């Protein structure tokens, strides 16, 4: 009998312990998706037919006592991001994955006065730049 490979959740928890230290207080996931019909029509109020996939983006995080966000990615080609939450967070250079974290953080601060930061690790098995909404799953 051979040992089974560690689950994706186990790998995420191990990455959190390695990059942040200790255990996260929250785990969350968002599936990738494919639009069977209606690609790029949703923002024009036209019909779409999306379907969730079995591939997903996962995050393990722990709140901080300050307004800093420190987020690591399990893929080394995506560098860690660090920024302070404020209503108008300046974006990183165009194409940076960190912008998908900055945008909702800025909106939460602006609309709901949520200023508490977090530290965490992001992991995904949704192929990047494949039309499967990996960026939307991060947001």
mmCIF file of C-alpha atoms in Angstrom:
data_model
loop_
_atom_site.group_PDB
_atom_site.id
_atom_site.type_symbol
_atom_site.label_atom_id
_atom_site.label_comp_id
_atom_site.label_asym_id
_atom_site.label_seq_id
_atom_site.Cartn_x
_atom_site.Cartn_y
_atom_site.Cartn_z
ATOM 1 C CA UNK A 1 0.000 0.000 0.000
ATOM 2 C CA UNK A 2 1.330 3.431 -0.885
ATOM 3 C CA UNK A 3 0.782 6.550 1.150
ATOM 4 C CA UNK A 4 -1.674 8.993 -0.355
ATOM 5 C CA UNK A 5 -0.611 12.477 -1.332
ATOM 6 C CA UNK A 6 -1.454 15.174 1.205
ATOM 7 C CA UNK A 7 -4.743 16.937 0.571
ATOM 8 C CA UNK A 8 -4.789 20.457 -0.789
ATOM 9 C CA UNK A 9 -6.024 21.668 2.609
ATOM 10 C CA UNK A 10 -3.098 19.969 4.354
ATOM 11 C CA UNK A 11 -0.702 21.596 1.891
ATOM 12 C CA UNK A 12 -2.308 25.003 2.498
ATOM 13 C CA UNK A 13 -2.017 24.619 6.279
ATOM 14 C CA UNK A 14 1.622 23.568 5.921
ATOM 15 C CA UNK A 15 2.317 26.587 3.686
ATOM 16 C CA UNK A 16 0.640 28.872 6.231
ATOM 17 C CA UNK A 17 2.801 27.494 9.036
ATOM 18 C CA UNK A 18 5.928 27.908 6.895
ATOM 19 C CA UNK A 19 5.245 31.415 5.563
ATOM 20 C CA UNK A 20 3.257 33.022 8.417
ATOM 21 C CA UNK A 21 3.773 30.735 11.400
ATOM 22 C CA UNK A 22 1.239 28.875 13.484
ATOM 23 C CA UNK A 23 -2.317 28.165 12.437
ATOM 24 C CA UNK A 24 -4.875 30.253 10.555
ATOM 25 C CA UNK A 25 -8.147 31.244 12.171
ATOM 26 C CA UNK A 26 -10.085 31.165 8.897
ATOM 27 C CA UNK A 27 -10.124 28.958 5.807
ATOM 28 C CA UNK A 28 -12.150 29.869 2.749
ATOM 29 C CA UNK A 29 -12.495 28.782 -0.861
ATOM 30 C CA UNK A 30 -13.985 30.046 -4.104
ATOM 31 C CA UNK A 31 -14.404 27.867 -7.183
ATOM 32 C CA UNK A 32 -13.208 28.712 -10.631
ATOM 33 C CA UNK A 33 -15.974 28.913 -13.201
ATOM 34 C CA UNK A 34 -16.650 28.580 -16.861
ATOM 35 C CA UNK A 35 -19.335 30.420 -18.833
ATOM 36 C CA UNK A 36 -21.057 27.926 -21.086
ATOM 37 C CA UNK A 37 -22.764 30.779 -22.949
ATOM 38 C CA UNK A 38 -22.573 34.520 -22.575
ATOM 39 C CA UNK A 39 -18.881 35.251 -22.101
ATOM 40 C CA UNK A 40 -18.387 39.011 -21.511
ATOM 41 C CA UNK A 41 -22.116 39.730 -21.697
ATOM 42 C CA UNK A 42 -22.953 39.909 -17.986
ATOM 43 C CA UNK A 43 -21.874 43.534 -17.643
ATOM 44 C CA UNK A 44 -24.220 44.437 -20.528
ATOM 45 C CA UNK A 45 -27.249 42.958 -18.729
ATOM 46 C CA UNK A 46 -27.404 40.041 -21.169
ATOM 47 C CA UNK A 47 -27.844 36.386 -20.151
ATOM 48 C CA UNK A 48 -24.997 34.185 -18.998
ATOM 49 C CA UNK A 49 -24.806 30.529 -18.049
ATOM 50 C CA UNK A 50 -21.862 30.085 -15.658
ATOM 51 C CA UNK A 51 -20.912 26.804 -14.026
ATOM 52 C CA UNK A 52 -18.655 26.299 -11.003
ATOM 53 C CA UNK A 53 -15.649 24.019 -11.413
ATOM 54 C CA UNK A 54 -14.044 21.502 -9.097
ATOM 55 C CA UNK A 55 -10.890 23.618 -9.167
ATOM 56 C CA UNK A 56 -10.696 26.417 -6.632
ATOM 57 C CA UNK A 57 -8.767 29.219 -4.967
ATOM 58 C CA UNK A 58 -8.221 28.694 -1.237
ATOM 59 C CA UNK A 59 -7.059 31.087 1.443
ATOM 60 C CA UNK A 60 -5.897 30.531 4.998
ATOM 61 C CA UNK A 61 -5.750 33.698 7.060
ATOM 62 C CA UNK A 62 -5.474 35.176 10.503
ATOM 63 C CA UNK A 63 -6.555 38.709 11.497
ATOM 64 C CA UNK A 64 -3.942 41.234 12.547
ATOM 65 C CA UNK A 65 -4.282 43.957 15.162
ATOM 66 C CA UNK A 66 -3.286 46.651 12.675
ATOM 67 C CA UNK A 67 -4.410 47.630 9.182
ATOM 68 C CA UNK A 68 -1.721 45.741 7.289
ATOM 69 C CA UNK A 69 -2.455 42.979 4.793
ATOM 70 C CA UNK A 70 0.368 40.498 4.257
ATOM 71 C CA UNK A 71 -0.500 37.786 1.759
ATOM 72 C CA UNK A 72 1.698 35.039 0.376
ATOM 73 C CA UNK A 73 1.036 32.745 -2.567
ATOM 74 C CA UNK A 74 2.040 29.093 -2.711
ATOM 75 C CA UNK A 75 3.282 29.677 -6.270
ATOM 76 C CA UNK A 76 6.706 31.310 -6.161
ATOM 77 C CA UNK A 77 6.152 33.249 -9.402
ATOM 78 C CA UNK A 78 3.506 35.301 -7.544
ATOM 79 C CA UNK A 79 5.449 37.420 -5.020
ATOM 80 C CA UNK A 80 4.076 38.166 -1.567
ATOM 81 C CA UNK A 81 2.081 41.373 -1.225
ATOM 82 C CA UNK A 82 1.953 43.763 1.704
ATOM 83 C CA UNK A 83 -0.077 46.953 2.025
ATOM 84 C CA UNK A 84 -2.046 49.038 4.494
ATOM 85 C CA UNK A 85 -5.840 49.137 4.226
ATOM 86 C CA UNK A 86 -7.197 52.574 3.369
ATOM 87 C CA UNK A 87 -10.073 53.926 1.247
ATOM 88 C CA UNK A 88 -7.861 54.592 -1.782
ATOM 89 C CA UNK A 89 -5.101 51.986 -1.881
ATOM 90 C CA UNK A 90 -2.698 52.740 -4.740
ATOM 91 C CA UNK A 91 -2.564 49.790 -7.167
ATOM 92 C CA UNK A 92 0.507 47.745 -7.932
ATOM 93 C CA UNK A 93 1.734 47.717 -11.532
ATOM 94 C CA UNK A 94 -0.854 46.508 -14.031
ATOM 95 C CA UNK A 95 -1.096 42.724 -14.051
ATOM 96 C CA UNK A 96 0.024 42.190 -10.450
ATOM 97 C CA UNK A 97 -2.050 39.580 -8.629
ATOM 98 C CA UNK A 98 -1.919 41.805 -5.540
ATOM 99 C CA UNK A 99 -4.375 44.201 -7.192
ATOM 100 C CA UNK A 100 -7.066 41.527 -6.872
ATOM 101 C CA UNK A 101 -6.590 41.752 -3.104
ATOM 102 C CA UNK A 102 -6.172 45.527 -2.904
ATOM 103 C CA UNK A 103 -9.412 46.333 -4.747
ATOM 104 C CA UNK A 104 -11.838 44.584 -2.353
ATOM 105 C CA UNK A 105 -9.813 45.703 0.692
ATOM 106 C CA UNK A 106 -10.090 49.312 -0.450
ATOM 107 C CA UNK A 107 -13.820 48.962 -1.107
ATOM 108 C CA UNK A 108 -14.467 47.379 2.315
ATOM 109 C CA UNK A 109 -12.587 50.237 3.967
ATOM 110 C CA UNK A 110 -14.460 52.864 1.970
ATOM 111 C CA UNK A 111 -17.971 51.447 2.311
ATOM 112 C CA UNK A 112 -17.923 49.758 5.698
ATOM 113 C CA UNK A 113 -14.971 51.291 7.583
ATOM 114 C CA UNK A 114 -13.256 47.904 7.892
ATOM 115 C CA UNK A 115 -9.649 48.691 8.733
ATOM 116 C CA UNK A 116 -8.358 45.488 10.347
ATOM 117 C CA UNK A 117 -5.748 43.702 8.305
ATOM 118 C CA UNK A 118 -4.844 40.055 7.992
ATOM 119 C CA UNK A 119 -1.978 37.767 7.128
ATOM 120 C CA UNK A 120 -2.465 34.707 5.020
ATOM 121 C CA UNK A 121 -1.571 32.312 2.264
ATOM 122 C CA UNK A 122 -3.368 31.873 -1.048
ATOM 123 C CA UNK A 123 -3.356 28.583 -2.952
ATOM 124 C CA UNK A 124 -5.048 27.683 -6.220
ATOM 125 C CA UNK A 125 -5.441 24.825 -8.642
ATOM 126 C CA UNK A 126 -7.379 26.986 -11.129
ATOM 127 C CA UNK A 127 -5.163 27.474 -14.198
ATOM 128 C CA UNK A 128 -4.103 31.112 -14.530
ATOM 129 C CA UNK A 129 -5.023 33.068 -17.690
ATOM 130 C CA UNK A 130 -7.219 30.231 -18.939
ATOM 131 C CA UNK A 131 -10.629 31.900 -18.899
ATOM 132 C CA UNK A 132 -11.691 29.995 -15.760
ATOM 133 C CA UNK A 133 -12.106 33.070 -13.524
ATOM 134 C CA UNK A 134 -9.083 32.521 -11.296
ATOM 135 C CA UNK A 135 -8.869 36.293 -10.723
ATOM 136 C CA UNK A 136 -12.558 36.538 -9.822
ATOM 137 C CA UNK A 137 -12.116 33.718 -7.327
ATOM 138 C CA UNK A 138 -9.346 35.709 -5.609
ATOM 139 C CA UNK A 139 -11.561 38.792 -5.330
#
